[in-house]
Amino acid sequence: MLISIFFVGSLQAQEVFHYRSPVLREYRGVMPSATYMPIGSPAQIGGSRWVDPMLMVKTNVTELATTTLNAGVEIFSEGRFSVSLPVSYNPWTFNDNKKIKHLAFQPEFRIWFGETFRGSFINVQSFIGLQLHYLYYNTGGINIPFGMFPDPKNTRYQGQGTGGGVTYANQFGLGGRWRGEIGTTLVFSYLWYDSYECKTCGAFKGAGTRRYLGPGKSSLSIIYLSVSYALY
């Protein structure tokens, strides 16, 4: 009899909740009371539970491989939407005045699909992103692919560019709060620049513009998931 009263009282003290996130799988559970604490809940840490907004901090390994410093944050809203805010910066000049100096901002609105695979350690989600970008660049002596500039190996181009693009990518779990991301972007950019002789960087060759449609930034990113907490 005492056991029955205790059990009923515990259930009355508990609050049922329903939590859903594009990163964390949908979770239905029971808010712990003073006499009941579920163990191993994926939506709980200590005496708190994860709530929106969530924050990801990340870096693109592909850009790091080209000596480009970069970092970004991604903020989740309710539902299946997020906003990514990456910044990349390359200040280096190499031998023979070769350079891909630039400062780029690429905000992106992301629309997430449902989970495509669930596993103990890997949890993959796909998304498409709508991107805007602005960049200031000073590049030359390096063969930039896809015809972005007329003669990048023998000419230095200094100027600005703006445009937009569409991204498709997948994110997957790496264990704990660590995640990975693989994706690519198709972009349209309008570029305006002054061109110079690459070897001396002193002889002005002329001003020009360029419309580029083609592959943009490819991403192989490492991500750390941070969360906000709600106490109860």
PDB file of C-alpha atoms in Angstrom:
ATOM      1  CA  MET A   1       0.000   0.000   0.000  1.00  0.00           C
ATOM      2  CA  LEU A   2       2.788   2.429   0.886  1.00  0.00           C
ATOM      3  CA  ILE A   3       4.624   1.456  -2.303  1.00  0.00           C
ATOM      4  CA  SER A   4       1.522   2.208  -4.407  1.00  0.00           C
ATOM      5  CA  ILE A   5       1.017   5.636  -2.804  1.00  0.00           C
ATOM      6  CA  PHE A   6       4.718   6.444  -3.355  1.00  0.00           C
ATOM      7  CA  PHE A   7       4.561   5.436  -7.032  1.00  0.00           C
ATOM      8  CA  VAL A   8       1.404   7.455  -7.757  1.00  0.00           C
ATOM      9  CA  GLY A   9       2.790  10.492  -5.956  1.00  0.00           C
ATOM     10  CA  SER A  10       5.990  10.301  -7.993  1.00  0.00           C
ATOM     11  CA  LEU A  11       4.045  10.250 -11.277  1.00  0.00           C
ATOM     12  CA  GLN A  12       1.991  13.255 -10.253  1.00  0.00           C
ATOM     13  CA  ALA A  13       5.160  15.186  -9.482  1.00  0.00           C
ATOM     14  CA  GLN A  14       6.592  14.523 -12.932  1.00  0.00           C
ATOM     15  CA  GLU A  15       6.017  16.696 -16.000  1.00  0.00           C
ATOM     16  CA  VAL A  16       5.925  15.049 -19.415  1.00  0.00           C
ATOM     17  CA  PHE A  17       7.807  16.946 -22.098  1.00  0.00           C
ATOM     18  CA  HIS A  18       8.444  16.597 -25.838  1.00  0.00           C
ATOM     19  CA  TYR A  19      11.722  17.905 -27.249  1.00  0.00           C
ATOM     20  CA  ARG A  20      12.801  18.009 -30.874  1.00  0.00           C
ATOM     21  CA  SER A  21      15.905  19.357 -32.565  1.00  0.00           C
ATOM     22  CA  PRO A  22      17.486  19.111 -36.039  1.00  0.00           C
ATOM     23  CA  VAL A  23      20.735  17.966 -34.410  1.00  0.00           C
ATOM     24  CA  LEU A  24      19.455  15.828 -31.550  1.00  0.00           C
ATOM     25  CA  ARG A  25      16.959  13.132 -32.422  1.00  0.00           C
ATOM     26  CA  GLU A  26      13.369  13.638 -31.348  1.00  0.00           C
ATOM     27  CA  TYR A  27      13.007  12.824 -27.661  1.00  0.00           C
ATOM     28  CA  ARG A  28       9.972  12.168 -25.533  1.00  0.00           C
ATOM     29  CA  GLY A  29      10.529  11.774 -21.831  1.00  0.00           C
ATOM     30  CA  VAL A  30       9.563  12.597 -18.293  1.00  0.00           C
ATOM     31  CA  MET A  31      10.928  15.548 -16.408  1.00  0.00           C
ATOM     32  CA  PRO A  32      12.598  14.255 -13.222  1.00  0.00           C
ATOM     33  CA  SER A  33      10.968  14.900  -9.882  1.00  0.00           C
ATOM     34  CA  ALA A  34      12.634  14.843  -6.499  1.00  0.00           C
ATOM     35  CA  THR A  35      11.974  11.106  -6.289  1.00  0.00           C
ATOM     36  CA  TYR A  36      12.569  10.078  -9.906  1.00  0.00           C
ATOM     37  CA  MET A  37      15.598  10.640 -12.138  1.00  0.00           C
ATOM     38  CA  PRO A  38      15.861   8.876 -15.547  1.00  0.00           C
ATOM     39  CA  ILE A  39      19.370   7.671 -16.282  1.00  0.00           C
ATOM     40  CA  GLY A  40      21.213   8.299 -19.539  1.00  0.00           C
ATOM     41  CA  SER A  41      18.656  10.641 -21.111  1.00  0.00           C
ATOM     42  CA  PRO A  42      20.107  12.114 -24.349  1.00  0.00           C
ATOM     43  CA  ALA A  43      18.334  15.416 -23.702  1.00  0.00           C
ATOM     44  CA  GLN A  44      19.616  15.898 -20.175  1.00  0.00           C
ATOM     45  CA  ILE A  45      22.924  16.827 -18.601  1.00  0.00           C
ATOM     46  CA  GLY A  46      23.035  16.788 -14.831  1.00  0.00           C
ATOM     47  CA  GLY A  47      20.027  18.676 -13.492  1.00  0.00           C
ATOM     48  CA  SER A  48      19.276  20.416 -16.794  1.00  0.00           C
ATOM     49  CA  ARG A  49      17.941  19.613 -20.232  1.00  0.00           C
ATOM     50  CA  TRP A  50      18.975  20.925 -23.639  1.00  0.00           C
ATOM     51  CA  VAL A  51      16.803  23.625 -25.139  1.00  0.00           C
ATOM     52  CA  ASP A  52      16.946  25.968 -28.149  1.00  0.00           C
ATOM     53  CA  PRO A  53      18.959  27.881 -29.155  1.00  0.00           C
ATOM     54  CA  MET A  54      21.975  25.645 -29.644  1.00  0.00           C
ATOM     55  CA  LEU A  55      25.353  26.840 -30.844  1.00  0.00           C
ATOM     56  CA  MET A  56      27.995  25.101 -32.942  1.00  0.00           C
ATOM     57  CA  VAL A  57      31.591  26.304 -33.205  1.00  0.00           C
ATOM     58  CA  LYS A  58      33.503  24.984 -36.205  1.00  0.00           C
ATOM     59  CA  THR A  59      36.482  25.233 -38.538  1.00  0.00           C
ATOM     60  CA  ASN A  60      36.898  24.095 -42.151  1.00  0.00           C
ATOM     61  CA  VAL A  61      39.845  21.698 -42.483  1.00  0.00           C
ATOM     62  CA  THR A  62      39.862  22.119 -46.292  1.00  0.00           C
ATOM     63  CA  GLU A  63      40.568  25.843 -45.930  1.00  0.00           C
ATOM     64  CA  LEU A  64      43.203  25.216 -43.252  1.00  0.00           C
ATOM     65  CA  ALA A  65      44.998  22.988 -45.793  1.00  0.00           C
ATOM     66  CA  THR A  66      45.321  26.051 -48.073  1.00  0.00           C
ATOM     67  CA  THR A  67      46.799  28.099 -45.175  1.00  0.00           C
ATOM     68  CA  THR A  68      43.502  29.982 -44.758  1.00  0.00           C
ATOM     69  CA  LEU A  69      42.508  30.746 -41.179  1.00  0.00           C
ATOM     70  CA  ASN A  70      38.806  30.279 -40.582  1.00  0.00           C
ATOM     71  CA  ALA A  71      36.168  29.874 -37.899  1.00  0.00           C
ATOM     72  CA  GLY A  72      32.401  29.926 -37.727  1.00  0.00           C
ATOM     73  CA  VAL A  73      29.382  29.596 -35.508  1.00  0.00           C
ATOM     74  CA  GLU A  74      26.009  28.072 -36.291  1.00  0.00           C
ATOM     75  CA  ILE A  75      22.867  29.008 -34.395  1.00  0.00           C
ATOM     76  CA  PHE A  76      19.757  26.799 -34.369  1.00  0.00           C
ATOM     77  CA  SER A  77      16.208  28.066 -34.157  1.00  0.00           C
ATOM     78  CA  GLU A  78      13.087  26.033 -33.484  1.00  0.00           C
ATOM     79  CA  GLY A  79      12.156  23.526 -36.149  1.00  0.00           C
ATOM     80  CA  ARG A  80      14.616  22.506 -38.860  1.00  0.00           C
ATOM     81  CA  PHE A  81      16.419  25.790 -39.535  1.00  0.00           C
ATOM     82  CA  SER A  82      19.805  27.230 -38.646  1.00  0.00           C
ATOM     83  CA  VAL A  83      22.082  30.138 -39.548  1.00  0.00           C
ATOM     84  CA  SER A  84      25.794  29.608 -40.193  1.00  0.00           C
ATOM     85  CA  LEU A  85      28.217  32.550 -39.849  1.00  0.00           C
ATOM     86  CA  PRO A  86      31.733  31.621 -41.067  1.00  0.00           C
ATOM     87  CA  VAL A  87      34.681  33.978 -41.614  1.00  0.00           C
ATOM     88  CA  SER A  88      37.920  33.129 -43.439  1.00  0.00           C
ATOM     89  CA  TYR A  89      41.168  35.091 -43.616  1.00  0.00           C
ATOM     90  CA  ASN A  90      44.442  34.509 -45.454  1.00  0.00           C
ATOM     91  CA  PRO A  91      47.229  37.094 -44.850  1.00  0.00           C
ATOM     92  CA  TRP A  92      50.203  35.184 -46.301  1.00  0.00           C
ATOM     93  CA  THR A  93      52.595  35.950 -49.181  1.00  0.00           C
ATOM     94  CA  PHE A  94      54.674  33.026 -50.476  1.00  0.00           C
ATOM     95  CA  ASN A  95      57.803  32.740 -52.620  1.00  0.00           C
ATOM     96  CA  ASP A  96      57.819  34.667 -55.930  1.00  0.00           C
ATOM     97  CA  ASN A  97      55.037  36.886 -54.597  1.00  0.00           C
ATOM     98  CA  LYS A  98      52.472  34.083 -54.823  1.00  0.00           C
ATOM     99  CA  LYS A  99      49.413  34.763 -52.696  1.00  0.00           C
ATOM    100  CA  ILE A 100      45.753  34.011 -52.152  1.00  0.00           C
ATOM    101  CA  LYS A 101      45.180  36.784 -49.633  1.00  0.00           C
ATOM    102  CA  HIS A 102      41.537  37.361 -48.813  1.00  0.00           C
ATOM    103  CA  LEU A 103      38.961  38.168 -46.181  1.00  0.00           C
ATOM    104  CA  ALA A 104      35.573  36.505 -46.744  1.00  0.00           C
ATOM    105  CA  PHE A 105      32.198  36.527 -45.000  1.00  0.00           C
ATOM    106  CA  GLN A 106      29.686  33.836 -45.987  1.00  0.00           C
ATOM    107  CA  PRO A 107      26.440  33.845 -43.961  1.00  0.00           C
ATOM    108  CA  GLU A 108      24.154  30.935 -44.805  1.00  0.00           C
ATOM    109  CA  PHE A 109      20.560  30.006 -43.989  1.00  0.00           C
ATOM    110  CA  ARG A 110      20.200  26.224 -43.676  1.00  0.00           C
ATOM    111  CA  ILE A 111      17.159  23.998 -44.062  1.00  0.00           C
ATOM    112  CA  TRP A 112      17.570  20.581 -42.446  1.00  0.00           C
ATOM    113  CA  PHE A 113      16.032  17.286 -43.550  1.00  0.00           C
ATOM    114  CA  GLY A 114      15.179  14.381 -41.252  1.00  0.00           C
ATOM    115  CA  GLU A 115      17.835  12.018 -40.004  1.00  0.00           C
ATOM    116  CA  THR A 116      18.954   9.709 -42.802  1.00  0.00           C
ATOM    117  CA  PHE A 117      20.842   7.231 -40.589  1.00  0.00           C
ATOM    118  CA  ARG A 118      20.888   6.398 -36.928  1.00  0.00           C
ATOM    119  CA  GLY A 119      23.574   4.469 -35.165  1.00  0.00           C
ATOM    120  CA  SER A 120      25.344   4.204 -31.856  1.00  0.00           C
ATOM    121  CA  PHE A 121      28.175   6.512 -32.890  1.00  0.00           C
ATOM    122  CA  ILE A 122      27.177   7.997 -36.257  1.00  0.00           C
ATOM    123  CA  ASN A 123      24.076  10.114 -36.680  1.00  0.00           C
ATOM    124  CA  VAL A 124      23.854  11.731 -40.148  1.00  0.00           C
ATOM    125  CA  GLN A 125      21.659  14.660 -41.179  1.00  0.00           C
ATOM    126  CA  SER A 126      21.501  16.416 -44.544  1.00  0.00           C
ATOM    127  CA  PHE A 127      20.717  20.047 -45.283  1.00  0.00           C
ATOM    128  CA  ILE A 128      20.596  22.578 -48.083  1.00  0.00           C
ATOM    129  CA  GLY A 129      21.860  26.105 -47.530  1.00  0.00           C
ATOM    130  CA  LEU A 130      21.186  29.469 -49.157  1.00  0.00           C
ATOM    131  CA  GLN A 131      24.364  31.522 -48.992  1.00  0.00           C
ATOM    132  CA  LEU A 132      25.435  35.134 -49.465  1.00  0.00           C
ATOM    133  CA  HIS A 133      29.072  36.124 -49.595  1.00  0.00           C
ATOM    134  CA  TYR A 134      31.388  39.108 -49.703  1.00  0.00           C
ATOM    135  CA  LEU A 135      35.159  38.949 -50.132  1.00  0.00           C
ATOM    136  CA  TYR A 136      38.139  41.248 -50.434  1.00  0.00           C
ATOM    137  CA  TYR A 137      41.038  39.563 -52.236  1.00  0.00           C
ATOM    138  CA  ASN A 138      44.610  40.068 -53.402  1.00  0.00           C
ATOM    139  CA  THR A 139      45.708  36.998 -55.345  1.00  0.00           C
ATOM    140  CA  GLY A 140      48.255  36.094 -57.980  1.00  0.00           C
ATOM    141  CA  GLY A 141      50.878  33.619 -59.119  1.00  0.00           C
ATOM    142  CA  ILE A 142      48.632  30.653 -58.272  1.00  0.00           C
ATOM    143  CA  ASN A 143      46.534  28.750 -60.777  1.00  0.00           C
ATOM    144  CA  ILE A 144      43.028  29.196 -59.392  1.00  0.00           C
ATOM    145  CA  PRO A 145      40.761  26.584 -61.051  1.00  0.00           C
ATOM    146  CA  PHE A 146      37.386  26.812 -62.817  1.00  0.00           C
ATOM    147  CA  GLY A 147      38.198  30.041 -64.694  1.00  0.00           C
ATOM    148  CA  MET A 148      37.472  32.429 -61.839  1.00  0.00           C
ATOM    149  CA  PHE A 149      40.106  34.883 -63.192  1.00  0.00           C
ATOM    150  CA  PRO A 150      41.438  35.234 -66.769  1.00  0.00           C
ATOM    151  CA  ASP A 151      45.156  34.640 -66.049  1.00  0.00           C
ATOM    152  CA  PRO A 152      45.719  34.009 -62.328  1.00  0.00           C
ATOM    153  CA  LYS A 153      49.138  32.381 -62.689  1.00  0.00           C
ATOM    154  CA  ASN A 154      50.770  35.372 -64.413  1.00  0.00           C
ATOM    155  CA  THR A 155      48.663  38.261 -63.101  1.00  0.00           C
ATOM    156  CA  ARG A 156      47.829  39.659 -59.670  1.00  0.00           C
ATOM    157  CA  TYR A 157      44.202  40.573 -59.054  1.00  0.00           C
ATOM    158  CA  GLN A 158      43.180  42.887 -56.245  1.00  0.00           C
ATOM    159  CA  GLY A 159      39.549  43.756 -55.641  1.00  0.00           C
ATOM    160  CA  GLN A 160      36.243  42.717 -54.184  1.00  0.00           C
ATOM    161  CA  GLY A 161      33.413  40.330 -54.921  1.00  0.00           C
ATOM    162  CA  THR A 162      29.889  39.555 -53.849  1.00  0.00           C
ATOM    163  CA  GLY A 163      27.254  36.984 -54.698  1.00  0.00           C
ATOM    164  CA  GLY A 164      25.279  34.009 -53.480  1.00  0.00           C
ATOM    165  CA  GLY A 165      25.065  30.258 -53.725  1.00  0.00           C
ATOM    166  CA  VAL A 166      23.423  26.976 -52.815  1.00  0.00           C
ATOM    167  CA  THR A 167      25.021  24.403 -50.508  1.00  0.00           C
ATOM    168  CA  TYR A 168      24.346  20.703 -50.012  1.00  0.00           C
ATOM    169  CA  ALA A 169      26.072  18.918 -47.124  1.00  0.00           C
ATOM    170  CA  ASN A 170      25.888  16.177 -44.517  1.00  0.00           C
ATOM    171  CA  GLN A 171      26.714  16.342 -40.817  1.00  0.00           C
ATOM    172  CA  PHE A 172      27.599  13.267 -38.780  1.00  0.00           C
ATOM    173  CA  GLY A 173      28.529  12.450 -35.215  1.00  0.00           C
ATOM    174  CA  LEU A 174      32.130  11.842 -34.156  1.00  0.00           C
ATOM    175  CA  GLY A 175      31.383  11.056 -30.521  1.00  0.00           C
ATOM    176  CA  GLY A 176      30.335  13.225 -27.616  1.00  0.00           C
ATOM    177  CA  ARG A 177      29.752  16.807 -28.707  1.00  0.00           C
ATOM    178  CA  TRP A 178      32.060  16.526 -31.724  1.00  0.00           C
ATOM    179  CA  ARG A 179      30.657  16.393 -35.251  1.00  0.00           C
ATOM    180  CA  GLY A 180      31.929  16.439 -38.828  1.00  0.00           C
ATOM    181  CA  GLU A 181      30.543  18.058 -41.952  1.00  0.00           C
ATOM    182  CA  ILE A 182      31.145  17.338 -45.656  1.00  0.00           C
ATOM    183  CA  GLY A 183      29.594  19.512 -48.343  1.00  0.00           C
ATOM    184  CA  THR A 184      30.019  21.674 -51.409  1.00  0.00           C
ATOM    185  CA  THR A 185      28.578  24.930 -52.737  1.00  0.00           C
ATOM    186  CA  LEU A 186      27.557  26.142 -56.193  1.00  0.00           C
ATOM    187  CA  VAL A 187      28.039  29.923 -56.337  1.00  0.00           C
ATOM    188  CA  PHE A 188      27.510  32.941 -58.534  1.00  0.00           C
ATOM    189  CA  SER A 189      29.945  35.792 -57.869  1.00  0.00           C
ATOM    190  CA  TYR A 190      30.361  39.226 -59.365  1.00  0.00           C
ATOM    191  CA  LEU A 191      34.027  40.285 -59.095  1.00  0.00           C
ATOM    192  CA  TRP A 192      35.612  43.655 -59.748  1.00  0.00           C
ATOM    193  CA  TYR A 193      39.366  44.193 -59.597  1.00  0.00           C
ATOM    194  CA  ASP A 194      42.555  45.949 -60.660  1.00  0.00           C
ATOM    195  CA  SER A 195      45.144  43.724 -62.322  1.00  0.00           C
ATOM    196  CA  TYR A 196      48.945  43.996 -62.057  1.00  0.00           C
ATOM    197  CA  GLU A 197      52.051  42.269 -63.328  1.00  0.00           C
ATOM    198  CA  CYS A 198      52.506  39.458 -60.860  1.00  0.00           C
ATOM    199  CA  LYS A 199      56.313  39.363 -60.539  1.00  0.00           C
ATOM    200  CA  THR A 200      56.797  43.013 -59.646  1.00  0.00           C
ATOM    201  CA  CYS A 201      53.274  43.958 -58.477  1.00  0.00           C
ATOM    202  CA  GLY A 202      54.128  47.459 -59.735  1.00  0.00           C
ATOM    203  CA  ALA A 203      52.895  47.568 -63.342  1.00  0.00           C
ATOM    204  CA  PHE A 204      49.192  48.295 -63.578  1.00  0.00           C
ATOM    205  CA  LYS A 205      47.554  46.297 -66.361  1.00  0.00           C
ATOM    206  CA  GLY A 206      43.992  47.541 -66.109  1.00  0.00           C
ATOM    207  CA  ALA A 207      40.679  47.228 -64.308  1.00  0.00           C
ATOM    208  CA  GLY A 208      38.068  44.606 -64.998  1.00  0.00           C
ATOM    209  CA  THR A 209      35.020  42.692 -63.873  1.00  0.00           C
ATOM    210  CA  ARG A 210      34.188  39.013 -63.889  1.00  0.00           C
ATOM    211  CA  ARG A 211      31.013  36.972 -63.503  1.00  0.00           C
ATOM    212  CA  TYR A 212      31.748  33.552 -62.088  1.00  0.00           C
ATOM    213  CA  LEU A 213      29.346  30.609 -61.924  1.00  0.00           C
ATOM    214  CA  GLY A 214      30.781  27.357 -60.639  1.00  0.00           C
ATOM    215  CA  PRO A 215      31.983  25.417 -57.610  1.00  0.00           C
ATOM    216  CA  GLY A 216      32.538  27.453 -54.484  1.00  0.00           C
ATOM    217  CA  LYS A 217      33.903  26.449 -51.115  1.00  0.00           C
ATOM    218  CA  SER A 218      34.087  22.746 -50.337  1.00  0.00           C
ATOM    219  CA  SER A 219      33.846  21.892 -46.668  1.00  0.00           C
ATOM    220  CA  LEU A 220      35.373  19.204 -44.518  1.00  0.00           C
ATOM    221  CA  SER A 221      34.666  20.726 -41.132  1.00  0.00           C
ATOM    222  CA  ILE A 222      35.210  19.789 -37.509  1.00  0.00           C
ATOM    223  CA  ILE A 223      32.406  20.991 -35.231  1.00  0.00           C
ATOM    224  CA  TYR A 224      31.946  21.322 -31.488  1.00  0.00           C
ATOM    225  CA  LEU A 225      28.365  21.364 -30.239  1.00  0.00           C
ATOM    226  CA  SER A 226      27.520  23.748 -27.414  1.00  0.00           C
ATOM    227  CA  VAL A 227      24.075  23.953 -25.842  1.00  0.00           C
ATOM    228  CA  SER A 228      21.902  26.136 -23.675  1.00  0.00           C
ATOM    229  CA  TYR A 229      20.412  24.715 -20.517  1.00  0.00           C
ATOM    230  CA  ALA A 230      17.048  25.055 -18.811  1.00  0.00           C
ATOM    231  CA  LEU A 231      16.952  24.322 -15.104  1.00  0.00           C
ATOM    232  CA  TYR A 232      13.894  22.732 -13.494  1.00  0.00           C
TER     233      TYR A 232
END
